[in-house]
């Protein structure tokens, strides 16, 4: 019954297309009465031999809409399926379910279109003169973050080239309560192909416009085929970056203002051990939270605070109950955090997650004594110049194209986004000063609105004109430091940055091991 339904659907679509052909050319075209029927194979696409189903002498195109399941949400059957497909691919555990179709398609067309691939005497390379083209609708996650290096690093090594691409668009069906999915469509094959096209969406819920491209790389940018590796250090001279404090405390050391007041009423001597606590949400939305930091508390003083001791005991118990051996080990020091990063001077923070609606991720500076959580990235020795470059449209364009996503929100990665970012090459003293002045201008514009959160200031509908102009001035200064005065759009900026990245990394590989340099000297 299912196969009959599919057969009928295919004939219905065929009829609809024939009607459109008739409207276009002014003649009626029909296949009725039906004299042929489609050939349908029902099975598991990740376990079937594609070459036995898609005979090379009759197959020209492979296309589809594979299921969208994130790597962390695969069931046992799906994990078993992808384990077969991803054999030989390093770090394949990062890949979403849809990637298995790209790998399967690549193996299929490589077997057919690559004369060196088939076994001696095989009929595959001899019978297929037209290179097979593939296209899949996919979640945009396969063109962002760490998945790019895993999937496309392998695909490019097989000789796969992208022929056309629809950049991110919102796609939803008519099911009630079904959320829109952010998708891409990628067409690819074994050969470079001509007339490459990128379909851009000014509105992800609108219609695209076509832009010719010389080359389409895995980030769907008209730029060289580059995949960004996970780097432990920056490719450029840049300040060190790390994550904030990670308590692993089951919430026992974190307090709302009301909870803090109640606790201090019971335990007055604990008041001096409270510090302001900021994660990404608290930083952006100006939410007040507090942390009870007992790491520096003397043993005798701690034992004299029974309410604080209860919290310490609760943390110890929660860590001991963990299935993770490292977490159980932390139970030996229950007043300390898993990760501790407490700068002694003013430091810059970058929210790990920020809304895609904002034109800029709101970076900022915090004073020592404030505790940043692991949901904030900490740049301890950042100066105004660093803040200016990172707060620019240039860096935001890079982030939008290379970062991972949490739903549709930006997920800022130290190892992919920050450490691979191509900074301006040897800006002059005058250029640095202009960036610093413009960066201070952004901070000054924010300070005019002390009662507004960063969420208020960077909402595209409520962003003050004063702040908009300050960022425009900053963008002009940063663009000049890169040797460019104007860019048409983000795509042009990112193409420029990828070319710069390729230049920097080629020099880096030839001259200097990454691990030994690229740290910024600060006093």
Short mmCIF file of C-alpha atoms in Angstrom, two decimals:
data_model
loop_
_atom_site.label_atom_id
_atom_site.label_comp_id
_atom_site.label_asym_id
_atom_site.label_seq_id
_atom_site.Cartn_x
_atom_site.Cartn_y
_atom_site.Cartn_z
CA UNK A 1 0.00 0.00 0.00
CA UNK A 2 2.86 2.36 0.85
CA UNK A 3 4.59 1.64 -2.44
CA UNK A 4 1.38 2.24 -4.39
CA UNK A 5 1.01 5.60 -2.65
CA UNK A 6 4.57 6.56 -3.62
CA UNK A 7 3.94 5.47 -7.19
CA UNK A 8 0.79 7.59 -7.36
CA UNK A 9 2.59 10.59 -5.87
CA UNK A 10 5.34 10.39 -8.47
CA UNK A 11 2.80 10.28 -11.30
CA UNK A 12 0.92 13.22 -9.78
CA UNK A 13 4.10 15.32 -9.68
CA UNK A 14 4.88 14.22 -13.23
CA UNK A 15 1.44 15.40 -14.34
CA UNK A 16 1.85 18.75 -12.55
CA UNK A 17 5.16 19.33 -14.28
CA UNK A 18 3.64 18.46 -17.64
CA UNK A 19 0.93 21.07 -17.03
CA UNK A 20 3.63 23.68 -16.32
CA UNK A 21 5.48 22.69 -19.51
CA UNK A 22 2.24 23.15 -21.44
CA UNK A 23 1.66 26.59 -19.93
CA UNK A 24 5.22 27.64 -20.76
CA UNK A 25 5.32 26.40 -24.37
CA UNK A 26 1.66 26.68 -25.31
CA UNK A 27 1.15 23.01 -26.08
CA UNK A 28 -0.51 20.16 -24.19
CA UNK A 29 1.80 17.38 -23.07
CA UNK A 30 0.46 14.18 -21.53
CA UNK A 31 1.61 10.68 -20.69
CA UNK A 32 -1.90 9.28 -20.35
CA UNK A 33 -2.59 6.43 -20.78
CA UNK A 34 0.21 5.36 -18.43
CA UNK A 35 2.58 3.01 -20.17
CA UNK A 36 5.46 2.90 -17.69
CA UNK A 37 5.89 2.75 -13.97
CA UNK A 38 8.62 3.88 -11.60
CA UNK A 39 11.03 1.41 -10.08
CA UNK A 40 10.91 1.67 -6.31
CA UNK A 41 13.19 -0.09 -3.85
CA UNK A 42 12.12 -0.02 -0.23
CA UNK A 43 14.96 -0.45 2.24
CA UNK A 44 17.51 1.11 4.54
CA UNK A 45 19.55 3.53 2.43
CA UNK A 46 22.52 3.24 4.77
CA UNK A 47 22.72 -0.53 4.45
CA UNK A 48 21.85 -1.02 0.78
CA UNK A 49 24.52 -1.21 -1.91
CA UNK A 50 23.67 1.91 -3.91
CA UNK A 51 25.38 0.62 -7.04
CA UNK A 52 23.07 -2.42 -7.07
CA UNK A 53 19.99 -0.20 -6.81
CA UNK A 54 21.08 2.79 -8.92
CA UNK A 55 22.44 1.11 -12.02
CA UNK A 56 25.21 3.36 -13.36
CA UNK A 57 23.99 3.14 -16.96
CA UNK A 58 20.64 4.74 -16.05
CA UNK A 59 21.52 7.02 -13.13
CA UNK A 60 22.36 10.66 -13.75
CA UNK A 61 21.20 12.36 -10.56
CA UNK A 62 20.89 11.38 -6.90
CA UNK A 63 18.79 13.65 -4.74
CA UNK A 64 16.79 13.53 -1.55
CA UNK A 65 15.76 14.90 1.79
CA UNK A 66 17.46 12.66 4.37
CA UNK A 67 16.19 12.64 7.96
CA UNK A 68 17.36 15.41 10.29
CA UNK A 69 18.69 13.93 13.54
CA UNK A 70 21.52 15.50 15.53
CA UNK A 71 24.57 13.43 16.42
CA UNK A 72 23.65 13.48 20.11
CA UNK A 73 20.09 12.27 19.48
CA UNK A 74 20.64 9.13 17.41
CA UNK A 75 18.90 5.99 18.63
CA UNK A 76 20.71 2.66 18.82
CA UNK A 77 19.63 1.56 15.35
CA UNK A 78 20.77 4.82 13.80
CA UNK A 79 24.10 4.64 15.62
CA UNK A 80 24.61 1.15 14.23
CA UNK A 81 23.78 2.37 10.70
CA UNK A 82 26.15 5.34 10.74
CA UNK A 83 28.92 3.24 12.29
CA UNK A 84 28.95 1.20 9.06
CA UNK A 85 28.89 4.26 6.81
CA UNK A 86 31.46 6.33 8.72
CA UNK A 87 34.12 3.63 8.84
CA UNK A 88 37.54 5.23 8.35
CA UNK A 89 36.37 8.80 9.09
CA UNK A 90 38.08 10.39 12.08
CA UNK A 91 35.85 12.01 14.76
CA UNK A 92 32.71 10.78 12.99
CA UNK A 93 30.87 10.85 16.32
CA UNK A 94 30.42 14.60 15.77
CA UNK A 95 28.41 14.09 12.58
CA UNK A 96 24.63 14.44 12.30
CA UNK A 97 22.57 11.64 10.75
CA UNK A 98 22.20 13.46 7.42
CA UNK A 99 25.97 13.29 6.88
CA UNK A 100 25.70 9.54 6.28
CA UNK A 101 23.89 10.26 2.99
CA UNK A 102 26.68 12.56 1.84
CA UNK A 103 29.29 9.91 2.63
CA UNK A 104 27.25 7.15 0.97
CA UNK A 105 26.67 9.28 -2.12
CA UNK A 106 30.35 10.19 -2.33
CA UNK A 107 31.38 6.54 -2.17
CA UNK A 108 28.81 5.61 -4.80
CA UNK A 109 29.73 8.29 -7.35
CA UNK A 110 33.45 7.89 -6.71
CA UNK A 111 33.10 4.20 -7.48
CA UNK A 112 31.38 5.06 -10.76
CA UNK A 113 32.95 8.33 -11.89
CA UNK A 114 36.54 7.78 -10.80
CA UNK A 115 38.27 5.48 -13.29
CA UNK A 116 40.93 4.60 -10.75
CA UNK A 117 38.44 3.44 -8.15
CA UNK A 118 36.74 0.31 -9.65
CA UNK A 119 38.34 -3.11 -9.54
CA UNK A 120 39.96 -4.45 -12.70
CA UNK A 121 37.29 -5.68 -15.09
CA UNK A 122 34.52 -3.70 -13.40
CA UNK A 123 31.79 -2.38 -15.69
CA UNK A 124 31.18 0.79 -13.62
CA UNK A 125 33.68 3.20 -15.13
CA UNK A 126 33.15 1.91 -18.65
CA UNK A 127 29.40 2.41 -18.95
CA UNK A 128 28.99 5.84 -17.39
CA UNK A 129 30.17 8.80 -19.43
CA UNK A 130 28.06 11.51 -17.74
CA UNK A 131 29.28 12.39 -14.23
CA UNK A 132 26.59 11.78 -11.65
CA UNK A 133 25.36 14.83 -9.73
CA UNK A 134 23.97 14.69 -6.19
CA UNK A 135 21.92 17.13 -4.13
CA UNK A 136 20.50 16.88 -0.62
CA UNK A 137 18.40 19.06 1.62
CA UNK A 138 20.21 19.17 4.97
CA UNK A 139 20.31 20.96 8.27
CA UNK A 140 22.74 23.88 8.07
CA UNK A 141 24.78 22.34 10.90
CA UNK A 142 26.87 20.44 8.34
CA UNK A 143 28.29 23.75 7.07
CA UNK A 144 29.10 25.16 10.53
CA UNK A 145 31.36 24.48 13.48
CA UNK A 146 33.33 21.28 14.00
CA UNK A 147 31.24 19.15 11.61
CA UNK A 148 32.74 20.95 8.62
CA UNK A 149 36.24 19.72 9.34
CA UNK A 150 35.07 16.14 9.88
CA UNK A 151 32.60 15.75 7.00
CA UNK A 152 34.00 18.06 4.35
CA UNK A 153 37.61 17.32 5.16
CA UNK A 154 36.84 13.72 4.20
CA UNK A 155 34.63 14.60 1.19
CA UNK A 156 37.18 16.99 -0.31
CA UNK A 157 39.84 14.31 0.06
CA UNK A 158 37.64 12.01 -2.06
CA UNK A 159 37.55 14.60 -4.85
CA UNK A 160 34.05 15.89 -4.11
CA UNK A 161 33.29 19.44 -5.30
CA UNK A 162 30.24 21.60 -4.58
CA UNK A 163 28.36 22.71 -7.72
CA UNK A 164 25.56 24.80 -6.24
CA UNK A 165 24.27 25.68 -2.81
CA UNK A 166 21.30 27.27 -1.14
CA UNK A 167 22.53 29.08 1.93
CA UNK A 168 20.56 28.87 5.16
CA UNK A 169 16.80 29.20 4.83
CA UNK A 170 13.93 28.40 7.18
CA UNK A 171 11.86 25.39 6.18
CA UNK A 172 8.75 24.16 7.94
CA UNK A 173 5.92 21.82 7.09
CA UNK A 174 2.24 22.23 7.83
CA UNK A 175 2.18 19.98 10.89
CA UNK A 176 0.74 21.67 13.96
CA UNK A 177 3.40 22.88 16.39
CA UNK A 178 6.23 21.90 14.07
CA UNK A 179 9.12 24.37 14.43
CA UNK A 180 10.94 25.68 11.39
CA UNK A 181 14.28 24.01 10.63
CA UNK A 182 17.25 25.96 9.31
CA UNK A 183 18.31 24.16 6.14
CA UNK A 184 20.73 24.27 3.24
CA UNK A 185 20.65 22.52 -0.12
CA UNK A 186 23.99 21.37 -1.50
CA UNK A 187 24.62 20.01 -4.99
CA UNK A 188 27.90 18.17 -5.49
CA UNK A 189 29.79 15.67 -7.59
CA UNK A 190 33.18 14.21 -8.38
CA UNK A 191 34.10 16.95 -10.82
CA UNK A 192 34.40 20.71 -10.47
CA UNK A 193 31.58 21.55 -12.82
CA UNK A 194 30.92 24.88 -14.51
CA UNK A 195 28.51 27.72 -13.83
CA UNK A 196 28.54 27.34 -10.05
CA UNK A 197 25.79 29.22 -8.25
CA UNK A 198 25.10 30.23 -4.67
CA UNK A 199 21.50 30.99 -3.77
CA UNK A 200 21.45 33.70 -1.12
CA UNK A 201 18.56 34.58 1.20
CA UNK A 202 18.27 38.17 2.41
CA UNK A 203 15.30 36.89 4.40
CA UNK A 204 15.66 33.24 5.45
CA UNK A 205 11.88 32.89 5.13
CA UNK A 206 11.80 34.55 1.72
CA UNK A 207 12.94 33.79 -1.80
CA UNK A 208 16.62 33.49 -2.78
CA UNK A 209 18.57 35.27 -5.47
CA UNK A 210 21.26 33.54 -7.49
CA UNK A 211 24.89 34.66 -7.35
CA UNK A 212 27.48 33.15 -9.73
CA UNK A 213 30.52 31.73 -7.95
CA UNK A 214 34.01 30.73 -9.01
CA UNK A 215 34.26 28.14 -6.24
CA UNK A 216 31.93 27.11 -3.40
CA UNK A 217 33.67 25.95 -0.26
CA UNK A 218 32.17 23.88 2.60
CA UNK A 219 31.01 27.04 4.40
CA UNK A 220 29.03 27.88 1.24
CA UNK A 221 31.23 30.87 0.47
CA UNK A 222 32.80 31.78 -2.87
CA UNK A 223 36.29 31.11 -1.56
CA UNK A 224 39.01 28.42 -1.64
CA UNK A 225 38.21 24.94 -0.35
CA UNK A 226 39.25 25.36 3.27
CA UNK A 227 38.09 23.51 6.36
CA UNK A 228 38.94 25.03 9.71
CA UNK A 229 40.64 22.61 12.10
CA UNK A 230 40.14 22.62 15.84
CA UNK A 231 43.13 24.70 16.98
CA UNK A 232 44.49 25.03 20.50
CA UNK A 233 46.22 28.35 19.75
CA UNK A 234 45.43 31.33 17.47
CA UNK A 235 46.90 31.51 13.97
CA UNK A 236 47.68 35.19 14.59
CA UNK A 237 49.21 37.24 17.36
CA UNK A 238 46.21 37.47 19.66
CA UNK A 239 45.50 37.46 23.40
CA UNK A 240 44.92 34.14 25.09
CA UNK A 241 41.33 33.07 25.61
CA UNK A 242 39.76 30.58 27.97
CA UNK A 243 36.47 29.63 29.57
CA UNK A 244 35.13 30.99 32.82
CA UNK A 245 34.49 29.16 36.08
CA UNK A 246 32.76 25.79 36.00
CA UNK A 247 31.54 24.82 39.49
CA UNK A 248 29.97 21.35 39.00
CA UNK A 249 28.06 22.06 42.20
CA UNK A 250 24.50 20.92 41.37
CA UNK A 251 23.51 24.57 41.90
CA UNK A 252 24.44 24.63 45.58
CA UNK A 253 26.80 27.61 45.29
CA UNK A 254 24.56 29.75 43.05
CA UNK A 255 21.93 32.15 44.40
CA UNK A 256 19.29 34.58 43.24
CA UNK A 257 19.26 37.90 45.16
CA UNK A 258 16.35 36.63 47.26
CA UNK A 259 18.07 33.33 48.03
CA UNK A 260 21.25 35.18 48.94
CA UNK A 261 19.39 37.46 51.37
CA UNK A 262 17.76 34.50 53.10
CA UNK A 263 21.09 32.65 53.34
CA UNK A 264 22.95 35.65 54.81
CA UNK A 265 20.18 36.15 57.36
CA UNK A 266 20.87 32.59 58.55
CA UNK A 267 24.64 32.79 58.09
CA UNK A 268 25.80 36.45 58.44
CA UNK A 269 29.52 35.60 58.37
CA UNK A 270 29.17 34.19 54.85
CA UNK A 271 28.32 37.58 53.31
CA UNK A 272 31.94 38.42 52.44
CA UNK A 273 32.26 35.19 50.46
CA UNK A 274 29.55 36.10 47.94
CA UNK A 275 30.60 37.32 44.49
CA UNK A 276 28.53 38.51 41.56
CA UNK A 277 28.06 35.61 39.11
CA UNK A 278 27.66 36.14 35.36
CA UNK A 279 26.99 33.60 32.65
CA UNK A 280 26.06 34.49 29.06
CA UNK A 281 22.39 34.98 29.92
CA UNK A 282 23.13 37.06 33.03
CA UNK A 283 25.69 39.19 31.16
CA UNK A 284 23.48 39.93 28.17
CA UNK A 285 20.20 40.40 30.02
CA UNK A 286 21.58 42.07 33.15
CA UNK A 287 20.27 39.32 35.43
CA UNK A 288 21.52 39.42 39.00
CA UNK A 289 22.94 36.18 40.37
CA UNK A 290 25.45 35.43 43.07
CA UNK A 291 28.03 32.75 43.83
CA UNK A 292 29.18 31.56 47.24
CA UNK A 293 32.93 31.18 46.70
CA UNK A 294 34.49 29.23 49.55
CA UNK A 295 37.70 28.24 47.83
CA UNK A 296 39.72 30.78 49.82
CA UNK A 297 37.87 30.27 53.11
CA UNK A 298 40.08 29.07 55.98
CA UNK A 299 39.07 25.67 57.41
CA UNK A 300 38.34 26.96 60.93
CA UNK A 301 36.21 29.79 59.57
CA UNK A 302 34.30 27.44 57.28
CA UNK A 303 33.57 25.00 60.11
CA UNK A 304 32.11 27.89 62.09
CA UNK A 305 29.46 28.46 59.35
CA UNK A 306 27.00 25.53 59.56
CA UNK A 307 24.81 26.72 56.64
CA UNK A 308 27.86 26.99 54.40
CA UNK A 309 29.01 23.55 55.54
CA UNK A 310 25.65 22.12 54.44
CA UNK A 311 26.28 23.48 50.94
CA UNK A 312 29.77 22.01 50.85
CA UNK A 313 28.45 18.62 51.96
CA UNK A 314 25.73 18.75 49.28
CA UNK A 315 28.34 19.50 46.59
CA UNK A 316 30.50 16.60 47.77
CA UNK A 317 27.52 14.24 47.70
CA UNK A 318 26.44 15.31 44.21
CA UNK A 319 29.93 14.80 42.83
CA UNK A 320 30.28 11.38 44.42
CA UNK A 321 26.97 10.35 42.84
CA UNK A 322 28.23 11.18 39.34
CA UNK A 323 28.96 8.44 36.80
CA UNK A 324 32.01 10.40 35.65
CA UNK A 325 35.30 9.38 37.35
CA UNK A 326 36.81 12.90 37.02
CA UNK A 327 33.74 14.39 38.70
CA UNK A 328 33.91 11.86 41.54
CA UNK A 329 37.56 12.81 41.95
CA UNK A 330 36.48 16.44 42.46
CA UNK A 331 34.54 15.36 45.54
CA UNK A 332 37.89 15.35 47.36
CA UNK A 333 37.95 19.18 47.15
CA UNK A 334 34.27 20.21 47.40
CA UNK A 335 34.96 23.92 48.02
CA UNK A 336 36.83 24.25 44.70
CA UNK A 337 35.45 24.39 41.17
CA UNK A 338 36.19 22.06 38.29
CA UNK A 339 37.48 25.06 36.25
CA UNK A 340 38.66 28.22 38.00
CA UNK A 341 39.55 31.39 36.08
CA UNK A 342 39.54 34.56 38.17
CA UNK A 343 41.56 37.38 36.58
CA UNK A 344 43.09 39.95 38.90
CA UNK A 345 42.56 42.87 36.54
CA UNK A 346 39.91 44.05 34.09
CA UNK A 347 39.09 41.38 31.50
CA UNK A 348 36.98 40.95 28.38
CA UNK A 349 34.19 38.39 28.06
CA UNK A 350 32.48 36.81 25.05
CA UNK A 351 29.11 35.08 25.51
CA UNK A 352 29.24 31.47 24.38
CA UNK A 353 25.65 31.62 23.08
CA UNK A 354 23.94 34.69 21.64
CA UNK A 355 20.80 35.29 19.59
CA UNK A 356 21.16 35.24 15.81
CA UNK A 357 18.84 38.27 15.67
CA UNK A 358 21.53 40.59 16.99
CA UNK A 359 23.77 42.35 14.46
CA UNK A 360 26.64 41.94 16.92
CA UNK A 361 27.46 39.53 19.72
CA UNK A 362 27.76 41.95 22.68
CA UNK A 363 31.28 41.60 24.07
CA UNK A 364 32.32 43.59 27.11
CA UNK A 365 34.69 44.15 30.01
CA UNK A 366 34.28 43.01 33.62
CA UNK A 367 36.07 44.09 36.76
CA UNK A 368 38.04 41.64 38.93
CA UNK A 369 35.93 40.19 41.70
CA UNK A 370 33.08 39.36 39.31
CA UNK A 371 32.97 35.64 38.61
CA UNK A 372 32.40 34.70 34.98
CA UNK A 373 30.87 31.27 34.42
CA UNK A 374 31.97 28.75 31.81
CA UNK A 375 29.21 30.15 29.59
CA UNK A 376 31.46 33.17 29.03
CA UNK A 377 34.78 33.07 27.20
CA UNK A 378 37.43 35.11 29.03
CA UNK A 379 40.11 37.14 27.25
CA UNK A 380 42.22 38.11 30.24
CA UNK A 381 44.71 40.50 28.64
CA UNK A 382 42.45 42.07 26.01
CA UNK A 383 43.03 45.73 25.13
CA UNK A 384 40.74 48.21 23.38
CA UNK A 385 42.27 47.23 20.04
CA UNK A 386 41.31 43.58 20.58
CA UNK A 387 37.80 44.52 21.69
CA UNK A 388 37.44 46.72 18.62
CA UNK A 389 38.45 44.09 16.08
CA UNK A 390 36.34 41.38 17.72
CA UNK A 391 33.31 43.68 18.00
CA UNK A 392 33.44 44.61 14.31
CA UNK A 393 31.23 43.45 11.45
CA UNK A 394 34.30 41.75 10.00
CA UNK A 395 34.62 39.40 12.97
CA UNK A 396 30.86 38.97 13.20
CA UNK A 397 30.71 37.87 9.55
CA UNK A 398 33.43 35.31 10.26
CA UNK A 399 31.54 34.12 13.34
CA UNK A 400 28.21 33.77 11.54
CA UNK A 401 29.74 31.55 8.86
CA UNK A 402 32.05 29.41 10.98
CA UNK A 403 30.48 29.01 14.41
CA UNK A 404 28.30 26.15 15.49
CA UNK A 405 24.68 26.79 16.40
CA UNK A 406 22.51 26.04 19.41
CA UNK A 407 19.14 25.85 17.66
CA UNK A 408 19.68 28.97 15.52
CA UNK A 409 21.71 30.96 18.08
CA UNK A 410 25.41 31.60 17.63
CA UNK A 411 27.63 29.25 19.62
CA UNK A 412 31.02 30.93 19.86
CA UNK A 413 33.89 28.44 19.70
CA UNK A 414 37.38 29.15 20.98
CA UNK A 415 38.92 26.40 18.86
CA UNK A 416 37.10 27.00 15.55
CA UNK A 417 36.06 30.67 15.52
CA UNK A 418 38.59 32.55 17.66
CA UNK A 419 41.77 30.57 17.07
CA UNK A 420 41.24 30.44 13.28
CA UNK A 421 40.28 34.11 12.89
CA UNK A 422 42.58 36.08 10.55
CA UNK A 423 43.40 39.37 12.33
CA UNK A 424 44.59 42.44 10.38
CA UNK A 425 48.14 41.95 9.17
CA UNK A 426 50.53 44.45 10.80
CA UNK A 427 48.21 47.46 11.19
CA UNK A 428 50.02 50.80 11.48
CA UNK A 429 50.12 52.74 14.74
CA UNK A 430 47.61 55.19 13.28
CA UNK A 431 45.25 52.36 12.27
CA UNK A 432 45.47 50.80 15.73
CA UNK A 433 44.72 54.15 17.34
CA UNK A 434 41.63 54.66 15.18
CA UNK A 435 40.35 51.22 16.14
CA UNK A 436 40.99 51.91 19.83
CA UNK A 437 39.23 55.27 19.65
CA UNK A 438 36.25 53.75 17.83
CA UNK A 439 36.11 50.86 20.31
CA UNK A 440 35.97 53.32 23.18
CA UNK A 441 33.23 55.11 21.25
CA UNK A 442 31.15 51.92 21.30
CA UNK A 443 31.63 51.57 25.06
CA UNK A 444 30.78 55.25 25.57
CA UNK A 445 27.60 54.88 23.51
CA UNK A 446 26.51 51.94 25.68
CA UNK A 447 27.22 53.95 28.85
CA UNK A 448 24.68 56.59 27.79
CA UNK A 449 21.96 54.01 28.53
CA UNK A 450 22.84 52.63 31.99
CA UNK A 451 19.37 51.23 32.59
CA UNK A 452 19.37 49.20 29.37
CA UNK A 453 20.71 45.67 29.16
CA UNK A 454 22.94 44.53 26.32
CA UNK A 455 19.90 42.62 25.04
CA UNK A 456 18.05 45.95 24.84
CA UNK A 457 20.97 47.78 23.23
CA UNK A 458 21.59 45.15 20.55
CA UNK A 459 18.04 44.24 19.67
CA UNK A 460 17.76 45.22 15.96
CA UNK A 461 14.48 47.01 16.71
CA UNK A 462 15.68 48.98 19.76
CA UNK A 463 19.40 49.53 19.08
CA UNK A 464 20.00 53.26 19.72
CA UNK A 465 21.13 55.31 16.70
CA UNK A 466 24.09 56.54 18.77
CA UNK A 467 25.31 52.94 19.19
CA UNK A 468 24.62 52.14 15.52
CA UNK A 469 26.81 55.08 14.45
CA UNK A 470 29.54 54.06 16.90
CA UNK A 471 29.67 50.57 15.37
CA UNK A 472 29.70 52.02 11.87
CA UNK A 473 32.72 54.12 12.80
CA UNK A 474 34.39 51.05 14.30
CA UNK A 475 33.69 49.01 11.15
CA UNK A 476 35.29 51.69 8.98
CA UNK A 477 38.42 51.68 11.15
CA UNK A 478 38.71 47.89 11.16
CA UNK A 479 38.08 47.55 7.42
CA UNK A 480 40.83 50.10 6.75
CA UNK A 481 43.24 48.06 8.88
CA UNK A 482 42.50 45.10 6.60
CA UNK A 483 43.34 47.23 3.58
CA UNK A 484 39.75 47.39 2.35
CA UNK A 485 37.30 50.28 2.52
CA UNK A 486 34.04 48.66 1.46
CA UNK A 487 32.46 45.22 1.37
CA UNK A 488 29.12 44.50 -0.30
CA UNK A 489 27.95 41.94 2.25
CA UNK A 490 28.99 39.31 4.79
CA UNK A 491 29.73 36.77 2.06
CA UNK A 492 32.29 39.10 0.47
CA UNK A 493 33.89 39.72 3.86
CA UNK A 494 34.15 36.02 4.61
CA UNK A 495 35.57 35.23 1.17
CA UNK A 496 38.23 37.88 1.84
CA UNK A 497 38.96 36.40 5.28
CA UNK A 498 39.25 32.85 3.92
CA UNK A 499 41.83 34.03 1.39
CA UNK A 500 43.69 35.74 4.24
CA UNK A 501 43.38 32.60 6.36
CA UNK A 502 44.90 30.53 3.58
CA UNK A 503 47.77 33.01 3.27
CA UNK A 504 48.44 33.06 7.03
CA UNK A 505 48.30 29.30 7.51
CA UNK A 506 50.53 28.57 4.52
CA UNK A 507 53.19 30.87 5.99
CA UNK A 508 52.62 29.37 9.43
CA UNK A 509 53.05 25.81 8.14
CA UNK A 510 56.19 26.65 6.20
CA UNK A 511 57.97 28.74 8.81
CA UNK A 512 56.78 28.29 12.37
CA UNK A 513 55.12 25.49 14.35
CA UNK A 514 51.80 26.78 15.66
CA UNK A 515 52.38 25.61 19.23
CA UNK A 516 55.48 27.75 19.69
CA UNK A 517 54.14 31.17 18.68
CA UNK A 518 51.16 33.41 18.09
CA UNK A 519 50.69 34.51 21.70
CA UNK A 520 50.33 38.18 22.39
CA UNK A 521 52.85 39.70 24.78
CA UNK A 522 51.22 41.87 27.38
CA UNK A 523 52.50 43.78 30.34
#
